[in-house]
Amino acid sequence: MCKASRGNPRDAFFISQNYKNNHQNLITMQVAIQGVKGAFHEVAARNYFGNDIEILPMLHFSDLAESVQNGDCDYGIMAVENTISGTIHANLNLIREHKLVVCGEEYLRIRQNLVAKKGTKIEDLNEVHSHYMAINQTRKFFKQHPNVHLVDSIDTALSMKEIAENNLDKRGAIGSLLAAEHYDLEVLAESIETNKKNYTRFLILRNKETWNKNDSNKASMALVLDNHLGSLAEILSIIASHNIDLSKIESVPLVGEPWHYQFYLDVLFDDKSKYHNMITEISSKLDRIDILGEYTNGNQSYSKIHHHDN
Amino acid sequence: MCKASRGNPRDAFFISQNYKNNHQNLITMQVAIQGVKGAFHEVAARNYFGNDIEILPMLHFSDLAESVQNGDCDYGIMAVENTISGTIHANLNLIREHKLVVCGEEYLRIRQNLVAKKGTKIEDLNEVHSHYMAINQTRKFFKQHPNVHLVDSIDTALSMKEIAENNLDKRGAIGSLLAAEHYDLEVLAESIETNKKNYTRFLILRNKETWNKNDSNKASMALVLDNHLGSLAEILSIIASHNIDLSKIESVPLVGEPWHYQFYLDVLFDDKSKYHNMITEISSKLDRIDILGEYTNGNQSYSKIHHHDN
């Protein structure tokens, strides 16, 4: 039922780097994304895995999770948090419900671009369509173009698809350069987002049964603990005492259990044995602990992207 | 420029309770919401303030924040977190950027209802339109109705408005009962959401200059701290040592400052002097602290709603 494991994604990445030199023996990996072709999920997938992958577009996040669970693809990639809109709890729940394992992460800076039919000028446009988040991100740019009426749509790449399919010449769209290329549209203005520090974090997902653990310096987990005064402080003190750093913490109230809290934690470690000792020590004090995955952190590429922009 | 303060919202609530007995001298408060009439923001506003308010619909969250800042309304109400989709960081940022004060909170259980033109039956429908979150929430219900094609739209109440304005008889919509009533549509099925524990938390917002503090047992704040190992554990230990409970914690990475974190914290307290002592003690250890507001917690109504449902 499940496809055989094809190695870890970083191997695949190196395979893709050597594609031209070593065309034979290449196995094209299938990566499930949410959204249509050209969506930011595809951009993140190509940044992480390289270009020699087959993209499987999924309409809903739940379809994406099912596809990974059923082994219909090799990997899935799923947005879980964004600088502006926060953590998508529903997606973290999907990962847990479908018993997927997090085996990597990718941070993508969200760059919005104005595109339209080839030959169009900004002055020709009556309307620009995009997802409301993309519109919110670019409102400042459009203040200089009062001729343009901004219209909310359900998806950035889909708004481009509509222009291409219906050959609309008074309408623009906002979204990724990849989508513009895919739908053969012209880029009228690049990187028009107001906030240049808007990142989305994507998790790379894998079926638990076909996944072989490899190197890691980061782990994501969900904890449930009894909220007596200071219980969270105690857990965090233990983590710090093992020389392990916290890169994310987020409480999730458990409805109907007023003094019971669930926390999502991400930790960073240099030494795996210290990490394992820490897990053993905190587990005895917790009502429940779920490790979502142990993987290599994506901070390097994150900082690299960031330095380019400033 | 700013309207005179008209008392605190709970006073207004009691005024509305006595409306029939005491019609004269009633001053109708203006409350800005996000979305069109019938949006869940209006439902939350009426639950909090009572029915004798004037609703000012705002297209975008930023318009809502501006309206409160400029004194164009008495209060604003703004969704900041949801059980399924998490915290809306952009909205917390708007509260801080516009220097608004949080003076209350309201938890609303999100109930989705299927509505259509009067006289329509479920079997007659070809399409049902709604915001993708509402569709995701009700997918299970529609599995029993394969005749219905689900179509994403940009807003729940707007989908109802479209049916009413265009007199569409093959189309349904999903949203609040208030919107159904407002657009004079028939409710074909009530409370069709799969997750009966989906709550949205709304904050009641006020212009800082016209707000007089009143009783409080809860505070929302944003902290920035140097992420040396264990620094967060230290802050939480101090909070616990003052007998103050944490009801929310969420880290927000500061892009470009890799070892610097911002945290949103909500705390609950019985004794205001203990709270003030705690703030004094942690402030000396923080790089920055912003108190977003001190107010009365909405947990009572939250638990009350919850007990009704189970």
Coordinates of C-alpha atoms in Angstrom, one line a residue:
Chain A
M1 CA 0.0 0.0 0.0
C2 CA 2.8 2.4 0.9
K3 CA 5.5 3.3 -1.5
A4 CA 9.0 2.3 -0.6
S5 CA 11.1 4.9 1.1
R6 CA 13.2 6.9 -1.3
G7 CA 15.7 8.3 1.2
N8 CA 15.5 11.5 3.1
P9 CA 14.6 14.8 1.4
R10 CA 18.1 16.3 1.7
D11 CA 19.4 13.3 -0.3
A12 CA 16.7 14.1 -2.9
F13 CA 17.9 17.7 -2.8
F14 CA 21.4 16.7 -3.6
I15 CA 20.1 14.3 -6.3
S16 CA 18.4 17.3 -7.9
Q17 CA 21.5 19.4 -7.7
N18 CA 23.3 16.8 -9.8
Y19 CA 20.5 16.2 -12.2
K20 CA 22.3 17.4 -15.3
N21 CA 25.4 15.4 -14.6
N22 CA 23.6 12.2 -13.6
H23 CA 20.3 12.0 -15.3
Q24 CA 19.9 8.2 -15.1
N25 CA 18.7 6.5 -12.0
L26 CA 16.8 9.6 -11.0
I27 CA 13.5 8.7 -9.3
T28 CA 11.1 11.6 -9.3
M29 CA 9.7 12.2 -5.9
Q30 CA 6.0 13.0 -5.5
V31 CA 5.3 15.9 -3.1
A32 CA 1.7 16.8 -2.1
I33 CA 1.0 20.5 -1.7
Q34 CA -2.1 22.4 -0.7
G35 CA -3.5 24.7 -3.5
V36 CA -3.3 24.8 -7.3
K37 CA -0.1 24.9 -9.3
G38 CA 2.0 28.0 -8.5
A39 CA 0.7 28.3 -4.9
F40 CA 3.2 29.3 -2.3
H41 CA 3.2 25.7 -1.1
E42 CA 4.8 24.7 -4.5
V43 CA 7.4 27.5 -4.1
A44 CA 8.3 26.1 -0.7
A45 CA 8.4 22.5 -1.9
R46 CA 10.8 23.5 -4.8
N47 CA 13.0 25.4 -2.4
Y48 CA 13.3 22.4 -0.1
F49 CA 13.5 19.5 -2.5
G50 CA 14.8 21.1 -5.6
N51 CA 13.0 21.2 -9.0
D52 CA 13.0 17.6 -9.9
I53 CA 9.9 16.7 -8.1
E54 CA 6.4 16.0 -9.2
I55 CA 3.9 18.3 -7.5
L56 CA 0.5 16.8 -6.4
P57 CA -1.9 19.7 -5.9
M58 CA -4.5 19.0 -3.2
L59 CA -7.6 21.2 -2.7
H60 CA -7.8 21.0 1.1
F61 CA -5.2 20.5 3.9
S62 CA -7.2 17.4 4.9
D63 CA -6.7 15.8 1.5
L64 CA -2.9 16.6 1.8
A65 CA -2.7 14.8 5.2
E66 CA -4.7 11.8 3.9
S67 CA -2.5 11.5 0.8
V68 CA 0.7 11.3 3.0
Q69 CA -1.0 8.8 5.4
N70 CA -2.1 6.6 2.6
G71 CA 1.3 6.6 0.9
D72 CA -0.2 8.2 -2.3
C73 CA 2.8 10.5 -2.3
D74 CA 6.4 10.4 -0.9
Y75 CA 6.2 13.6 1.1
G76 CA 3.7 16.3 1.9
I77 CA 4.5 20.0 2.7
M78 CA 2.1 22.0 4.9
A79 CA 2.0 25.6 6.1
V80 CA 1.8 25.7 9.9
E81 CA 2.6 29.2 10.8
N82 CA 3.0 32.7 9.4
T83 CA 4.6 35.8 10.9
I84 CA 1.4 37.8 10.4
S85 CA -1.4 35.3 10.8
G86 CA 0.1 33.1 13.5
T87 CA 0.0 29.3 14.0
I88 CA -2.6 27.2 12.0
H89 CA -3.8 24.9 14.8
A90 CA -6.0 23.0 12.5
N91 CA -3.0 21.9 10.5
L92 CA -1.0 20.8 13.6
N93 CA -4.1 18.8 14.5
L94 CA -4.2 17.1 11.1
I95 CA -0.6 16.1 11.5
R96 CA -1.4 14.4 14.8
E97 CA -4.7 12.9 13.7
H98 CA -3.2 11.3 10.6
K99 CA -0.1 10.2 12.6
L100 CA 2.3 11.9 10.3
V101 CA 5.9 12.5 11.2
V102 CA 7.6 15.9 10.7
C103 CA 10.9 15.3 9.0
G104 CA 11.9 18.8 8.0
E105 CA 10.9 22.5 7.8
E106 CA 11.2 25.3 5.3
Y107 CA 10.8 29.0 5.9
L108 CA 9.6 31.0 2.9
R109 CA 9.5 34.8 2.7
I110 CA 6.2 35.7 1.1
R111 CA 6.7 38.0 -1.8
Q112 CA 3.7 39.3 -3.6
N113 CA 3.8 40.3 -7.2
L114 CA 1.3 42.1 -9.5
V115 CA 0.6 40.2 -12.7
A116 CA -1.7 40.5 -15.7
K117 CA -2.1 39.4 -19.3
K118 CA 0.9 40.1 -21.4
G119 CA 1.1 43.6 -22.8
T120 CA -1.1 45.1 -20.1
K121 CA 0.0 48.2 -18.1
I122 CA -1.0 49.0 -14.5
E123 CA -3.0 52.0 -15.9
D124 CA -5.2 49.6 -17.9
L125 CA -6.4 47.6 -14.9
N126 CA -9.8 48.1 -13.4
E127 CA -9.6 45.3 -10.9
V128 CA -7.0 43.2 -9.1
H129 CA -8.1 39.9 -7.6
S130 CA -6.3 37.9 -4.9
H131 CA -6.7 36.2 -1.5
Y132 CA -7.5 38.7 1.2
M133 CA -4.2 38.1 3.0
A134 CA -2.3 39.1 -0.2
I135 CA -4.5 42.1 -0.7
N136 CA -3.9 43.2 2.9
Q137 CA -0.2 42.8 2.4
T138 CA -0.1 45.1 -0.6
R139 CA -2.7 47.8 0.1
K140 CA 0.0 50.4 0.5
F141 CA 1.3 49.8 -3.0
F142 CA -2.2 50.2 -4.5
K143 CA -2.7 53.6 -2.9
Q144 CA -0.6 55.0 -5.7
H145 CA -3.0 53.3 -8.2
P146 CA -6.5 54.6 -7.4
N147 CA -7.7 53.2 -10.8
V148 CA -7.4 49.7 -9.3
H149 CA -10.3 48.2 -7.5
L150 CA -9.1 45.4 -5.1
V151 CA -11.3 42.3 -5.1
D152 CA -11.0 39.4 -2.5
S153 CA -10.8 35.9 -4.0
I154 CA -10.2 32.5 -2.4
D155 CA -6.7 31.8 -3.7
T156 CA -3.7 33.8 -5.1
A157 CA -2.8 31.3 -7.9
L158 CA -6.4 30.6 -8.8
S159 CA -6.9 34.4 -9.5
M160 CA -4.1 34.1 -12.0
K161 CA -5.6 31.0 -13.5
E162 CA -8.9 32.8 -14.1
I163 CA -7.1 35.6 -16.0
A164 CA -5.3 33.2 -18.2
E165 CA -8.3 30.9 -18.9
N166 CA -10.7 33.7 -19.6
N167 CA -8.2 36.0 -21.4
L168 CA -9.2 38.9 -19.2
D169 CA -7.4 42.2 -20.1
K170 CA -8.6 44.6 -17.5
R171 CA -7.9 42.4 -14.5
G172 CA -4.7 41.8 -12.5
A173 CA -3.8 39.3 -9.8
I174 CA -1.4 39.2 -6.9
G175 CA 0.7 36.1 -6.1
S176 CA 3.9 34.2 -6.6
L177 CA 6.3 34.6 -9.6
L178 CA 6.0 30.8 -10.0
A179 CA 2.3 31.1 -10.6
A180 CA 2.8 34.0 -13.0
E181 CA 5.2 31.8 -15.0
H182 CA 2.9 28.8 -14.8
Y183 CA -0.1 30.8 -16.2
D184 CA 2.1 32.7 -18.7
L185 CA 1.3 36.1 -17.3
E186 CA 3.4 39.3 -17.2
V187 CA 4.8 40.6 -14.0
L188 CA 3.9 44.3 -13.8
A189 CA 5.5 44.9 -10.3
E190 CA 7.7 42.7 -8.2
S191 CA 7.7 42.3 -4.4
I192 CA 4.9 44.8 -3.7
E193 CA 4.2 43.5 -0.1
T194 CA 4.5 46.2 2.6
N195 CA 6.0 43.9 5.2
K196 CA 9.3 42.5 4.0
K197 CA 9.6 40.3 7.0
N198 CA 6.6 38.1 6.4
Y199 CA 7.6 34.4 6.5
T200 CA 5.5 31.3 6.3
R201 CA 6.9 28.1 8.0
F202 CA 6.2 24.9 6.2
L203 CA 6.6 21.4 7.7
I204 CA 7.8 18.5 5.6
L205 CA 5.6 15.5 6.3
R206 CA 6.1 11.8 5.9
N207 CA 4.2 8.6 6.7
K208 CA 5.5 7.2 10.0
E209 CA 5.8 3.6 8.7
T210 CA 8.1 4.5 5.8
W211 CA 10.2 7.0 7.7
N212 CA 13.7 6.2 8.9
K213 CA 15.0 8.8 11.5
N214 CA 18.1 10.6 10.5
D215 CA 20.2 13.5 11.9
S216 CA 18.3 16.1 13.9
N217 CA 18.9 19.2 16.0
K218 CA 15.3 20.2 16.5
A219 CA 12.1 18.6 17.7
S220 CA 8.4 19.6 17.7
M221 CA 6.1 18.2 20.4
A222 CA 2.7 18.6 22.1
L223 CA 2.5 18.5 25.9
V224 CA -0.5 18.3 28.1
L225 CA 0.0 19.4 31.7
D226 CA -2.0 20.0 34.8
N227 CA -2.1 23.7 35.3
H228 CA -1.1 24.0 39.0
L229 CA 0.6 27.3 39.5
G230 CA 4.1 27.2 38.2
S231 CA 3.9 23.8 36.4
L232 CA 4.9 25.2 33.1
A233 CA 7.7 27.2 34.7
E234 CA 9.0 23.9 36.2
I235 CA 9.0 22.1 32.8
L236 CA 10.8 25.0 31.1
S237 CA 13.4 25.1 33.9
I238 CA 14.1 21.4 33.3
I239 CA 14.5 22.0 29.6
A240 CA 16.9 24.9 30.2
S241 CA 18.9 22.8 32.8
H242 CA 19.7 20.3 30.0
N243 CA 21.1 23.1 27.9
I244 CA 18.2 22.9 25.4
D245 CA 16.8 26.0 23.8
L246 CA 13.1 26.8 23.2
S247 CA 12.3 28.1 19.7
K248 CA 8.5 28.1 20.0
I249 CA 5.9 27.8 22.8
E250 CA 2.2 28.1 22.4
S251 CA -0.7 27.3 24.7
V252 CA -3.9 25.7 23.4
P253 CA -6.7 25.8 25.9
L254 CA -8.5 22.4 26.1
V255 CA -12.2 23.3 25.9
G256 CA -14.2 21.8 28.8
E257 CA -11.0 21.2 30.8
P258 CA -10.6 24.8 32.2
W259 CA -7.4 24.1 34.2
H260 CA -5.7 21.8 31.8
Y261 CA -3.5 23.1 29.0
Q262 CA -1.9 21.8 26.0
F263 CA 1.3 23.4 24.8
Y264 CA 3.1 23.1 21.5
L265 CA 6.9 23.3 22.0
D266 CA 9.8 23.4 19.6
V267 CA 13.3 22.8 21.0
L268 CA 16.8 23.1 19.6
F269 CA 19.7 20.9 20.7
D270 CA 23.3 20.2 19.8
D271 CA 23.5 17.0 21.7
K272 CA 21.0 14.2 21.1
S273 CA 21.7 12.4 24.4
K274 CA 20.9 15.6 26.3
Y275 CA 17.7 15.9 24.4
H276 CA 16.7 12.3 25.2
N277 CA 17.5 12.8 28.9
M278 CA 15.4 16.0 29.0
I279 CA 12.4 14.1 27.4
T280 CA 12.7 11.3 30.0
E281 CA 12.7 13.8 32.8
I282 CA 9.8 16.0 31.7
S283 CA 7.7 13.0 30.6
S284 CA 7.3 11.9 34.3
K285 CA 5.8 15.3 35.1
L286 CA 3.4 15.5 32.1
D287 CA -0.1 14.1 31.6
R288 CA 0.8 13.4 27.9
I289 CA 3.6 14.0 25.4
D290 CA 3.4 13.6 21.6
I291 CA 6.6 14.0 19.6
L292 CA 5.6 15.2 16.2
G293 CA 9.0 14.8 14.8
E294 CA 12.8 15.2 15.2
Y295 CA 14.5 16.9 12.2
T296 CA 17.1 19.4 11.0
N297 CA 16.1 23.0 11.6
G298 CA 15.5 25.3 8.7
N299 CA 17.0 28.4 10.4
Q300 CA 20.1 28.5 8.2
S301 CA 18.2 29.0 5.0
Y302 CA 15.8 31.3 7.0
S303 CA 18.6 33.6 8.1
K304 CA 20.2 33.4 4.7
I305 CA 17.0 34.6 3.0
H306 CA 16.7 37.3 5.6
H307 CA 20.2 38.7 5.1
H308 CA 19.6 39.0 1.4
D309 CA 16.7 41.3 2.1
N310 CA 18.2 43.9 4.4
Chain B
M1 CA -12.5 64.7 18.0
C2 CA -13.4 61.8 20.3
K3 CA -16.8 61.1 21.5
A4 CA -17.4 61.4 25.2
S5 CA -17.2 58.2 27.2
R6 CA -20.5 56.5 27.7
G7 CA -19.6 54.3 30.6
N8 CA -18.3 50.8 30.6
P9 CA -19.8 48.1 28.4
R10 CA -21.3 46.1 31.3
D11 CA -23.3 49.3 32.3
A12 CA -24.5 49.4 28.7
F13 CA -25.6 45.8 29.0
F14 CA -27.7 46.6 32.0
I15 CA -29.2 49.6 30.3
S16 CA -30.2 47.3 27.4
Q17 CA -31.8 44.8 29.9
N18 CA -34.0 47.6 31.2
Y19 CA -34.8 49.0 27.8
K20 CA -38.6 48.3 27.9
N21 CA -39.0 49.8 31.4
N22 CA -36.8 52.8 30.8
H23 CA -36.9 53.8 27.2
Q24 CA -36.0 57.4 27.7
N25 CA -32.4 58.6 28.3
L26 CA -31.1 55.6 26.4
I27 CA -27.9 56.4 24.5
T28 CA -27.3 53.9 21.7
M29 CA -23.7 52.8 21.7
Q30 CA -21.9 52.4 18.4
V31 CA -19.8 49.3 18.1
A32 CA -17.5 48.7 15.1
I33 CA -17.4 45.1 13.8
Q34 CA -15.5 43.4 11.0
G35 CA -17.6 42.0 8.2
V36 CA -21.1 42.7 6.8
K37 CA -24.3 42.6 8.9
G38 CA -24.9 39.2 10.4
A39 CA -21.2 38.3 10.6
F40 CA -20.1 36.4 13.7
H41 CA -18.6 39.7 14.9
E42 CA -22.1 41.1 15.2
V43 CA -23.3 38.0 17.1
A44 CA -20.4 38.4 19.6
A45 CA -21.1 42.2 19.9
R46 CA -24.7 41.5 20.8
N47 CA -23.8 38.8 23.3
Y48 CA -21.5 41.2 25.0
F49 CA -23.3 44.5 24.8
G50 CA -26.9 43.4 24.5
N51 CA -29.2 44.3 21.6
D52 CA -29.5 48.1 21.9
I53 CA -26.4 49.0 20.1
E54 CA -25.7 50.3 16.7
I55 CA -23.5 48.1 14.6
L56 CA -20.9 49.8 12.3
P57 CA -19.8 47.2 9.7
M58 CA -16.1 47.6 8.6
L59 CA -14.7 45.8 5.6
H60 CA -11.2 45.2 7.0
F61 CA -9.7 44.7 10.5
S62 CA -7.5 47.8 9.8
D63 CA -10.6 50.0 9.2
L64 CA -12.1 48.7 12.5
A65 CA -8.9 49.6 14.4
E66 CA -8.8 53.0 12.8
S67 CA -12.4 53.7 13.6
V68 CA -11.8 53.0 17.4
Q69 CA -8.6 55.1 17.4
N70 CA -10.3 58.0 15.7
G71 CA -13.3 57.9 18.0
D72 CA -15.7 57.3 15.2
C73 CA -17.3 54.6 17.4
D74 CA -17.6 53.9 21.1
Y75 CA -16.1 50.4 21.0
G76 CA -14.7 47.9 18.6
I77 CA -14.9 44.2 18.8
M78 CA -12.2 42.1 17.1
A79 CA -11.6 38.3 16.8
V80 CA -8.1 37.5 18.0
E81 CA -8.1 33.7 18.3
N82 CA -10.0 30.6 17.4
T83 CA -9.8 27.0 18.7
I84 CA -9.2 25.7 15.2
S85 CA -7.3 28.4 13.4
G86 CA -5.2 29.8 16.3
T87 CA -4.2 33.3 17.2
I88 CA -4.5 36.1 14.6
H89 CA -1.2 37.9 15.1
A90 CA -2.0 40.6 12.6
N91 CA -5.0 41.6 14.8
L92 CA -2.9 41.8 18.0
N93 CA -0.4 43.9 16.0
L94 CA -3.3 46.3 14.9
I95 CA -4.3 46.7 18.6
R96 CA -0.7 47.7 19.5
E97 CA -0.1 49.9 16.4
H98 CA -3.3 51.8 17.0
K99 CA -2.7 52.1 20.7
L100 CA -6.1 50.7 21.6
V101 CA -6.9 49.3 25.0
V102 CA -8.5 45.9 25.6
C103 CA -11.4 46.4 28.0
G104 CA -13.2 43.1 27.8
E105 CA -13.4 39.7 26.0
E106 CA -16.2 37.5 24.6
Y107 CA -16.0 33.8 23.7
L108 CA -18.4 32.7 21.1
R109 CA -19.1 29.2 20.1
I110 CA -19.2 29.1 16.3
R111 CA -22.4 27.4 15.2
Q112 CA -22.9 27.0 11.5
N113 CA -26.3 26.7 9.9
L114 CA -27.4 25.8 6.4
V115 CA -29.8 28.4 5.0
A116 CA -31.5 29.1 1.6
K117 CA -34.4 31.0 0.1
K118 CA -37.7 30.4 1.8
G119 CA -39.5 27.3 0.7
T120 CA -36.3 25.6 -0.5
K121 CA -35.5 22.0 0.5
I122 CA -32.0 20.6 0.8
E123 CA -32.7 18.2 -2.1
D124 CA -33.3 21.3 -4.3
L125 CA -29.8 22.8 -3.8
N126 CA -27.1 22.5 -6.4
E127 CA -24.5 24.6 -4.6
V128 CA -23.8 25.9 -1.1
H129 CA -21.4 28.9 -0.7
S130 CA -19.5 30.0 2.3
H131 CA -16.1 31.0 3.7
Y132 CA -13.7 28.1 3.5
M133 CA -13.5 27.8 7.2
A134 CA -17.2 27.3 7.5
I135 CA -17.1 24.7 4.7
N136 CA -14.3 22.9 6.4
Q137 CA -16.3 22.9 9.6
T138 CA -19.4 21.3 8.0
R139 CA -18.0 18.9 5.4
K140 CA -19.2 15.8 7.3
F141 CA -22.8 17.0 7.3
F142 CA -22.7 17.4 3.5
K143 CA -21.4 13.8 2.9
Q144 CA -25.1 12.8 3.4
H145 CA -26.1 15.3 0.6
P146 CA -24.0 14.4 -2.4
N147 CA -26.3 16.7 -4.6
V148 CA -24.6 19.7 -3.0
H149 CA -21.5 21.2 -4.5
L150 CA -19.6 23.2 -1.9
V151 CA -18.1 26.5 -3.2
D152 CA -15.6 28.7 -1.3
S153 CA -16.5 32.3 -0.9
I154 CA -14.9 35.2 1.0
D155 CA -17.5 35.6 3.8
T156 CA -20.3 33.6 5.4
A157 CA -22.8 36.5 5.7
L158 CA -22.0 37.8 2.3
S159 CA -22.9 34.5 0.7
M160 CA -26.3 34.9 2.3
K161 CA -26.6 38.4 1.1
E162 CA -26.0 37.2 -2.5
I163 CA -28.8 34.7 -2.3
A164 CA -31.2 37.3 -1.0
E165 CA -30.3 40.0 -3.4
N166 CA -30.3 37.8 -6.5
N167 CA -33.2 35.7 -5.4
L168 CA -31.2 32.5 -6.1
D169 CA -33.3 29.3 -5.6
K170 CA -30.7 26.5 -6.2
R171 CA -28.1 27.9 -3.9
G172 CA -27.6 27.6 -0.1
A173 CA -25.2 29.3 2.3
I174 CA -23.6 28.5 5.6
G175 CA -23.4 31.0 8.5
S176 CA -25.0 32.5 11.6
L177 CA -28.7 32.4 12.5
L178 CA -28.4 36.2 12.9
A179 CA -27.4 36.6 9.2
A180 CA -30.2 34.2 8.1
E181 CA -32.7 36.4 10.0
H182 CA -31.1 39.6 8.6
Y183 CA -31.4 38.4 5.0
D184 CA -34.8 36.8 5.6
L185 CA -33.6 33.3 4.6
E186 CA -34.9 29.9 5.8
V187 CA -32.8 27.7 8.1
L188 CA -32.7 24.2 6.5
A189 CA -30.4 22.7 9.2
E190 CA -29.1 24.1 12.4
S191 CA -25.7 23.7 14.1
I192 CA -24.2 21.5 11.3
E193 CA -20.6 22.0 12.4
T194 CA -18.6 18.8 13.1
N195 CA -16.6 20.3 16.0
K196 CA -19.0 21.4 18.7
K197 CA -16.0 22.9 20.7
N198 CA -15.0 25.5 18.2
Y199 CA -14.8 28.9 20.0
T200 CA -13.7 32.3 18.7
R201 CA -12.3 34.8 21.3
F202 CA -13.2 38.4 20.6
L203 CA -11.6 41.4 22.4
I204 CA -13.5 44.5 23.2
L205 CA -11.5 47.6 22.2
R206 CA -11.5 51.1 23.3
N207 CA -9.7 54.3 22.6
K208 CA -7.0 54.8 25.3
E209 CA -7.8 58.4 25.9
T210 CA -11.5 57.9 26.6
W211 CA -11.1 54.8 28.7
N212 CA -11.4 54.8 32.5
K213 CA -10.1 51.6 34.0
N214 CA -12.5 49.6 36.0
D215 CA -12.5 46.3 37.8
S216 CA -10.3 43.6 36.4
N217 CA -9.1 40.1 37.1
K218 CA -7.2 39.5 33.8
A219 CA -4.5 41.2 31.8
S220 CA -3.1 40.8 28.3
M221 CA 0.5 41.8 27.6
A222 CA 3.4 41.5 25.2
L223 CA 6.9 40.9 26.5
V224 CA 10.2 41.0 24.7
L225 CA 13.0 39.1 26.4
D226 CA 16.6 38.1 25.7
N227 CA 16.5 34.4 25.1
H228 CA 19.3 33.2 27.3
L229 CA 18.6 29.7 28.3
G230 CA 15.9 29.6 31.0
S231 CA 15.0 33.3 30.8
L232 CA 11.3 32.5 30.0
A233 CA 11.3 29.8 32.8
E234 CA 12.5 32.6 35.2
I235 CA 9.7 35.0 34.2
L236 CA 7.1 32.3 34.6
S237 CA 8.5 31.3 38.0
I238 CA 8.1 34.9 39.2
I239 CA 4.5 35.1 37.9
A240 CA 3.7 31.8 39.8
S241 CA 5.4 33.0 42.9
H242 CA 2.9 35.9 43.1
N243 CA 0.0 33.4 42.9
I244 CA -0.9 34.6 39.4
D245 CA -2.1 32.1 36.8
L246 CA -1.3 32.0 33.2
S247 CA -4.2 31.5 30.7
K248 CA -2.2 32.0 27.5
I249 CA 1.3 32.0 26.3
E250 CA 2.6 32.3 22.8
S251 CA 6.0 33.1 21.4
V252 CA 6.4 35.3 18.3
P253 CA 9.8 35.1 16.7
L254 CA 11.2 38.5 15.9
V255 CA 12.5 38.2 12.4
G256 CA 16.1 39.3 12.0
E257 CA 16.7 39.0 15.8
P258 CA 17.2 35.2 16.0
W259 CA 17.8 34.9 19.7
H260 CA 15.2 37.5 20.8
Y261 CA 11.6 36.5 21.4
Q262 CA 8.4 38.2 21.9
F263 CA 5.7 36.6 24.0
Y264 CA 2.0 37.2 24.3
L265 CA 0.8 36.4 27.8
D266 CA -2.6 36.5 29.5
V267 CA -2.7 36.3 33.2
L268 CA -5.5 35.8 35.7
F269 CA -5.4 37.3 39.3
D270 CA -7.7 37.6 42.3
D271 CA -5.7 40.4 44.0
K272 CA -4.7 43.5 42.1
S273 CA -1.9 44.4 44.3
K274 CA -0.2 41.0 43.7
Y275 CA -0.6 41.6 40.0
H276 CA 1.1 45.0 40.3
N277 CA 3.9 43.7 42.3
M278 CA 4.5 40.9 39.8
I279 CA 4.5 43.4 36.9
T280 CA 7.1 45.5 38.8
E281 CA 9.3 42.5 39.4
I282 CA 9.2 41.1 35.8
S283 CA 9.6 44.5 34.2
S284 CA 13.2 44.8 35.5
K285 CA 14.1 41.5 33.7
L286 CA 12.5 42.3 30.4
D287 CA 13.7 44.3 27.4
R288 CA 10.1 45.6 26.8
I289 CA 6.6 45.1 28.2
D290 CA 3.4 46.4 26.7
I291 CA 0.2 46.0 28.7
L292 CA -2.6 45.6 26.1
G293 CA -5.4 45.9 28.7
E294 CA -6.7 44.9 32.2
Y295 CA -10.3 43.7 32.2
T296 CA -12.8 41.2 33.5
N297 CA -12.3 37.7 32.1
G298 CA -15.0 36.2 29.9
N299 CA -14.5 32.6 31.2
Q300 CA -17.8 32.6 33.1
S301 CA -19.9 32.9 30.0
Y302 CA -17.4 30.6 28.2
S303 CA -18.0 27.8 30.7
K304 CA -21.7 28.5 30.7
I305 CA -22.0 28.1 27.0
H306 CA -19.9 25.0 27.1
H307 CA -22.1 23.3 29.8
H308 CA -25.2 23.9 27.6
D309 CA -23.7 21.9 24.8
N310 CA -22.6 18.8 26.5

